GROMACS .gro file of C-alpha atoms in nm:
model
  291
    1MET     CA    1   0.000   0.000   0.000
    2LYS     CA    2   0.132   0.339  -0.100
    3LYS     CA    3   0.190   0.570   0.193
    4THR     CA    4   0.055   0.924   0.171
    5SER     CA    5   0.300   1.188   0.283
    6ARG     CA    6   0.181   1.470   0.505
    7MET     CA    7   0.318   1.820   0.497
    8ASP     CA    8   0.446   1.961   0.823
    9MET     CA    9   0.286   2.306   0.844
   10ASN     CA   10   0.547   2.415   1.097
   11VAL     CA   11   0.809   2.429   0.821
   12LEU     CA   12   0.621   2.711   0.649
   13PRO     CA   13   0.739   3.069   0.709
   14GLU     CA   14   0.556   3.240   0.994
   15GLY     CA   15   0.423   3.507   0.756
   16CYS     CA   16   0.269   3.239   0.535
   17ILE     CA   17   0.098   3.076   0.834
   18SER     CA   18  -0.030   3.416   0.947
   19ASN     CA   19  -0.187   3.479   0.606
   20ILE     CA   20  -0.357   3.138   0.614
   21ILE     CA   21  -0.495   3.193   0.965
   22SER     CA   22  -0.618   3.542   0.874
   23LEU     CA   23  -0.852   3.381   0.620
   24SER     CA   24  -1.029   3.190   0.897
   25SER     CA   25  -1.215   3.338   1.196
   26PRO     CA   26  -1.116   3.488   1.532
   27GLY     CA   27  -1.218   3.165   1.704
   28ASP     CA   28  -1.009   2.954   1.468
   29ALA     CA   29  -0.712   3.186   1.521
   30CYS     CA   30  -0.733   3.137   1.898
   31ARG     CA   31  -0.761   2.760   1.862
   32SER     CA   32  -0.469   2.738   1.621
   33SER     CA   33  -0.240   2.911   1.872
   34VAL     CA   34  -0.226   2.589   2.078
   35VAL     CA   35  -0.094   2.378   1.789
   36SER     CA   36   0.269   2.479   1.833
   37SER     CA   37   0.487   2.774   1.922
   38THR     CA   38   0.518   2.861   1.553
   39PHE     CA   39   0.142   2.872   1.515
   40ARG     CA   40   0.108   3.070   1.837
   41TRP     CA   41   0.337   3.347   1.716
   42ALA     CA   42   0.164   3.349   1.378
   43ALA     CA   43  -0.188   3.349   1.527
   44GLU     CA   44  -0.111   3.643   1.754
   45SER     CA   45   0.050   3.857   1.485
   46ASP     CA   46  -0.095   4.191   1.381
   47THR     CA   47  -0.129   4.053   1.028
   48VAL     CA   48  -0.400   3.815   1.147
   49TRP     CA   49  -0.595   4.048   1.376
   50ASP     CA   50  -0.580   4.342   1.138
   51ARG     CA   51  -0.794   4.128   0.904
   52PHE     CA   52  -1.049   4.065   1.179
   53LEU     CA   53  -1.081   4.431   1.275
   54PRO     CA   54  -1.312   4.654   1.064
   55SER     CA   55  -1.129   4.827   0.781
   56ASP     CA   56  -1.217   5.168   0.931
   57TYR     CA   57  -1.132   5.083   1.292
   58GLN     CA   58  -0.862   5.354   1.315
   59GLU     CA   59  -1.107   5.627   1.219
   60ILE     CA   60  -1.365   5.495   1.468
   61VAL     CA   61  -1.115   5.467   1.754
   62SER     CA   62  -0.994   5.823   1.681
   63ARG     CA   63  -1.346   5.943   1.772
   64SER     CA   64  -1.319   5.795   2.121
   65PHE     CA   65  -1.473   6.021   2.383
   66SER     CA   66  -1.251   5.962   2.682
   67PRO     CA   67  -1.003   6.161   2.893
   68SER     CA   68  -0.736   5.907   2.795
   69PRO     CA   69  -0.670   5.749   2.453
   70VAL     CA   70  -0.758   5.387   2.372
   71LEU     CA   71  -0.428   5.208   2.439
   72PHE     CA   72  -0.329   4.866   2.305
   73SER     CA   73  -0.002   4.681   2.248
   74SER     CA   74  -0.127   4.460   1.962
   75LYS     CA   75  -0.417   4.432   1.719
   76LYS     CA   76  -0.535   4.122   1.907
   77GLU     CA   77  -0.550   4.319   2.230
   78LEU     CA   78  -0.751   4.592   2.060
   79TYR     CA   79  -0.989   4.335   1.910
   80PHE     CA   80  -1.078   4.184   2.245
   81ARG     CA   81  -1.081   4.526   2.411
   82LEU     CA   82  -1.359   4.628   2.170
   83CYS     CA   83  -1.540   4.296   2.220
   84ASN     CA   84  -1.538   4.313   2.599
   85THR     CA   85  -1.553   4.687   2.666
   86PRO     CA   86  -1.720   4.907   2.401
   87ILE     CA   87  -1.586   5.260   2.374
   88LEU     CA   88  -1.779   5.585   2.380
   89ILE     CA   89  -1.754   5.783   2.056
   90ASP     CA   90  -1.900   6.098   1.901
   91GLN     CA   91  -1.895   6.312   2.217
   92GLY     CA   92  -2.039   6.025   2.416
   93HIS     CA   93  -2.358   6.003   2.210
   94LYS     CA   94  -2.279   5.651   2.083
   95SER     CA   95  -2.078   5.348   2.189
   96PHE     CA   96  -1.893   5.111   1.958
   97GLY     CA   97  -1.782   4.752   2.001
   98LEU     CA   98  -1.735   4.424   1.817
   99GLU     CA   99  -1.920   4.095   1.815
  100LYS     CA  100  -1.663   3.848   1.948
  101ARG     CA  101  -1.719   3.554   1.714
  102SER     CA  102  -1.734   3.747   1.388
  103GLY     CA  103  -1.572   4.086   1.451
  104LYS     CA  104  -1.878   4.262   1.311
  105LYS     CA  105  -1.968   4.608   1.436
  106CYS     CA  106  -2.200   4.676   1.729
  107TYR     CA  107  -2.334   5.021   1.813
  108MET     CA  108  -2.547   5.176   2.083
  109ILE     CA  109  -2.727   5.504   2.020
  110GLY     CA  110  -2.727   5.683   2.355
  111ALA     CA  111  -3.029   5.856   2.507
  112ARG     CA  112  -2.902   6.201   2.408
  113GLU     CA  113  -2.893   6.094   2.043
  114LEU     CA  114  -3.252   5.960   2.042
  115SER     CA  115  -3.562   6.157   1.954
  116ILE     CA  116  -3.786   6.134   2.262
  117VAL     CA  117  -4.117   6.316   2.279
  118TRP     CA  118  -4.099   6.565   2.571
  119GLY     CA  119  -3.729   6.487   2.589
  120ASP     CA  120  -3.607   6.841   2.519
  121ASN     CA  121  -3.570   6.937   2.882
  122PRO     CA  122  -3.235   7.127   2.901
  123MET     CA  123  -3.113   6.942   3.213
  124PHE     CA  124  -2.789   6.742   3.168
  125SER     CA  125  -2.845   6.381   3.067
  126GLU     CA  126  -2.651   6.063   3.015
  127VAL     CA  127  -2.966   5.853   3.036
  128ALA     CA  128  -3.331   5.960   3.012
  129GLU     CA  129  -3.579   5.897   3.292
  130LEU     CA  130  -3.951   5.901   3.230
  131LEU     CA  131  -4.085   6.126   3.507
  132ASN     CA  132  -4.453   6.164   3.423
  133VAL     CA  133  -4.596   6.148   3.072
  134CYS     CA  134  -4.908   6.014   2.906
  135TRP     CA  135  -4.748   5.986   2.559
  136LEU     CA  136  -4.435   5.770   2.520
  137GLU     CA  137  -4.253   5.796   2.187
  138ILE     CA  138  -3.887   5.705   2.118
  139HIS     CA  139  -3.712   5.710   1.780
  140GLY     CA  140  -3.353   5.643   1.678
  141LYS     CA  141  -3.182   5.644   1.339
  142MET     CA  142  -2.862   5.485   1.213
  143GLU     CA  143  -2.688   5.518   0.877
  144THR     CA  144  -2.622   5.173   0.731
  145ARG     CA  145  -2.287   5.280   0.588
  146ILE     CA  146  -2.126   5.262   0.932
  147LEU     CA  147  -2.255   4.908   1.000
  148SER     CA  148  -2.111   4.579   0.877
  149LEU     CA  149  -2.232   4.503   0.524
  150LYS     CA  150  -2.430   4.188   0.433
  151THR     CA  151  -2.525   4.140   0.797
  152THR     CA  152  -2.856   4.090   0.975
  153TYR     CA  153  -2.884   4.329   1.269
  154THR     CA  154  -3.124   4.318   1.563
  155ALA     CA  155  -3.218   4.639   1.747
  156TYR     CA  156  -3.280   4.642   2.124
  157LEU     CA  157  -3.412   4.910   2.355
  158VAL     CA  158  -3.191   4.909   2.667
  159PHE     CA  159  -3.358   5.034   2.984
  160LYS     CA  160  -3.431   4.976   3.352
  161PHE     CA  161  -3.686   5.086   3.610
  162VAL     CA  162  -3.651   5.288   3.928
  163GLU     CA  163  -3.769   5.091   4.229
  164ASP     CA  164  -3.996   5.357   4.371
  165GLY     CA  165  -4.234   5.562   4.160
  166THR     CA  166  -4.269   5.337   3.855
  167TYR     CA  167  -4.627   5.321   3.733
  168GLY     CA  168  -4.854   5.329   3.431
  169LEU     CA  169  -4.645   5.096   3.213
  170ASP     CA  170  -4.870   4.792   3.264
  171PHE     CA  171  -5.187   4.940   3.119
  172ASN     CA  172  -5.117   4.892   2.748
  173PRO     CA  173  -4.849   4.726   2.531
  174ALA     CA  174  -4.601   4.948   2.352
  175GLU     CA  175  -4.546   4.911   1.978
  176VAL     CA  176  -4.203   4.866   1.819
  177SER     CA  177  -4.082   4.873   1.461
  178VAL     CA  178  -3.758   4.876   1.261
  179ARG     CA  179  -3.766   5.003   0.904
  180TYR     CA  180  -3.561   5.154   0.628
  181VAL     CA  181  -3.644   5.521   0.578
  182ALA     CA  182  -3.677   5.728   0.259
  183GLY     CA  183  -3.910   5.478   0.099
  184VAL     CA  184  -3.662   5.190   0.080
  185GLU     CA  185  -3.843   4.856   0.107
  186GLY     CA  186  -3.772   4.625   0.397
  187GLY     CA  187  -3.897   4.584   0.753
  188GLY     CA  188  -4.149   4.823   0.896
  189GLU     CA  189  -4.402   4.591   1.055
  190THR     CA  190  -4.523   4.696   1.399
  191ARG     CA  191  -4.565   4.451   1.685
  192PRO     CA  192  -4.655   4.476   2.055
  193VAL     CA  193  -4.409   4.448   2.343
  194TYR     CA  194  -4.453   4.477   2.718
  195LEU     CA  195  -4.210   4.694   2.910
  196SER     CA  196  -4.372   4.649   3.249
  197PRO     CA  197  -4.251   4.408   3.519
  198ASN     CA  198  -4.622   4.393   3.616
  199PHE     CA  199  -4.630   4.612   3.920
  200THR     CA  200  -4.939   4.556   4.132
  201GLN     CA  201  -4.953   4.922   4.230
  202ARG     CA  202  -5.089   5.154   3.963
  203GLN     CA  203  -5.057   5.517   4.046
  204GLN     CA  204  -5.199   5.807   3.854
  205ASN     CA  205  -5.185   6.173   3.942
  206GLN     CA  206  -5.365   6.389   3.691
  207ASN     CA  207  -5.231   6.714   3.840
  208VAL     CA  208  -4.862   6.657   3.760
  209PRO     CA  209  -4.738   6.831   3.440
  210ARG     CA  210  -4.627   6.614   3.150
  211GLN     CA  211  -4.251   6.601   3.097
  212LEU     CA  212  -3.966   6.365   3.023
  213GLY     CA  213  -3.704   6.465   3.279
  214LEU     CA  214  -3.342   6.384   3.222
  215VAL     CA  215  -3.111   6.243   3.485
  216SER     CA  216  -2.736   6.194   3.500
  217ARG     CA  217  -2.598   5.843   3.520
  218ARG     CA  218  -2.385   5.978   3.802
  219ARG     CA  219  -2.701   6.023   4.007
  220ARG     CA  220  -2.764   5.712   4.208
  221LEU     CA  221  -3.053   5.507   4.066
  222SER     CA  222  -3.258   5.269   4.272
  223HIS     CA  223  -3.188   4.899   4.258
  224VAL     CA  224  -3.295   4.728   3.937
  225LEU     CA  225  -3.625   4.547   3.959
  226ARG     CA  226  -3.608   4.184   3.858
  227LEU     CA  227  -3.866   4.061   3.613
  228PRO     CA  228  -4.112   3.795   3.722
  229ALA     CA  229  -4.184   3.506   3.488
  230PRO     CA  230  -4.472   3.584   3.247
  231THR     CA  231  -4.806   3.447   3.370
  232ALA     CA  232  -5.072   3.268   3.173
  233SER     CA  233  -5.301   3.568   3.210
  234GLU     CA  234  -5.066   3.799   3.020
  235ARG     CA  235  -5.158   3.884   2.668
  236GLU     CA  236  -4.940   3.780   2.376
  237GLY     CA  237  -4.632   3.998   2.331
  238GLN     CA  238  -4.264   4.012   2.400
  239HIS     CA  239  -4.123   4.076   2.745
  240PRO     CA  240  -3.784   4.225   2.837
  241LYS     CA  241  -3.481   4.022   2.941
  242GLU     CA  242  -3.219   4.112   3.197
  243ARG     CA  243  -2.866   4.166   3.064
  244VAL     CA  244  -2.533   4.079   3.218
  245ASP     CA  245  -2.479   4.449   3.299
  246ARG     CA  246  -2.807   4.448   3.500
  247TRP     CA  247  -2.991   4.666   3.250
  248MET     CA  248  -3.283   4.515   3.060
  249GLU     CA  249  -3.343   4.493   2.688
  250ILE     CA  250  -3.634   4.423   2.460
  251GLU     CA  251  -3.610   4.336   2.093
  252MET     CA  252  -3.746   4.601   1.858
  253GLY     CA  253  -3.694   4.419   1.528
  254GLU     CA  254  -3.428   4.329   1.275
  255PHE     CA  255  -3.308   4.419   0.926
  256PHE     CA  256  -3.056   4.296   0.670
  257ASN     CA  257  -2.792   4.556   0.587
  258ASP     CA  258  -2.731   4.535   0.214
  259ARG     CA  259  -2.778   4.908   0.147
  260GLY     CA  260  -2.423   5.025   0.211
  261GLU     CA  261  -2.387   5.399   0.157
  262ASP     CA  262  -2.749   5.455   0.062
  263GLY     CA  263  -2.950   5.336   0.360
  264GLU     CA  264  -3.079   5.467   0.688
  265VAL     CA  265  -3.269   5.263   0.945
  266GLU     CA  266  -3.520   5.397   1.197
  267MET     CA  267  -3.607   5.215   1.521
  268SER     CA  268  -3.922   5.321   1.708
  269LEU     CA  269  -4.109   5.246   2.030
  270THR     CA  270  -4.440   5.414   2.103
  271GLU     CA  271  -4.720   5.387   2.358
  272VAL     CA  272  -4.971   5.655   2.264
  273LYS     CA  273  -5.309   5.482   2.273
  274GLY     CA  274  -5.380   5.457   2.644
  275CYS     CA  275  -5.310   5.820   2.744
  276ASN     CA  276  -5.258   5.709   3.105
  277TRP     CA  277  -4.978   5.864   3.310
  278LYS     CA  278  -4.646   5.677   3.307
  279ALA     CA  279  -4.322   5.714   3.503
  280GLY     CA  280  -4.008   5.534   3.619
  281LEU     CA  281  -3.863   5.410   3.290
  282VAL     CA  282  -3.488   5.486   3.256
  283ILE     CA  283  -3.358   5.468   2.899
  284GLU     CA  284  -2.992   5.406   2.822
  285GLY     CA  285  -3.025   5.380   2.445
  286ILE     CA  286  -3.090   5.159   2.143
  287GLU     CA  287  -2.832   4.889   2.068
  288LEU     CA  288  -2.768   4.731   1.727
  289ARG     CA  289  -2.603   4.387   1.730
  290PRO     CA  290  -2.538   4.132   1.455
  291ARG     CA  291  -2.777   3.840   1.482
   0.00000   0.00000   0.00000
């Protein structure tokens, strides 16, 4: 029987191995580093991780809104820095990070960048707190050119509740939608979601003026309320989930980004039918993540 010879990959130049690994994925690169010392040096090279970073990462990082610059000793370190700790950009109005498995872009549109009805109060804000309104309307827009191309994105509203003084959010479902603007086809269907953790106490005070007050993140918020499991009596709709960072999120919808330079996506959440007074919702922003 004729023996088949096998090529020893370790005899290849390190640069050649790096080029081969760069055509794989971040996960494959990490796994290949345990093959041998040659593969480890190749897998950790800037040649490999420069391929996994977005082509415009330098321009994005240069917009970092921080007292100190984003420091890194290698492209691999920067990659995982962006995966694990998103950076604030654009004067703190957005945050930017990467999806760990694919390296695709993730963004959060901060509260100050959203269009919130009765949200023009001039007080300083890093997040927005619903003080007392009867009309809840939140809109955010994102240009598709800054997102990863040929990627399905899901939009999430990120929020929490104050422990005392939250009411009016369990009367009616809110409605969410994600759509391309300017008449471009795709998305746009509206569906119900439930923001409320089903408080038993419903408070209404018709004498308090309508406003969406703004609070600083530096101000101490009450402990986050944990969500109870949905009961059989609840109507059909989507309920929020608690995140690792102790905020909550609820899915608003998804879209496929194949528009490149020409598209803009709008994400909306409204609750305008009940006209009951609402308070206690703290909004951090709208996050866009690859599905």
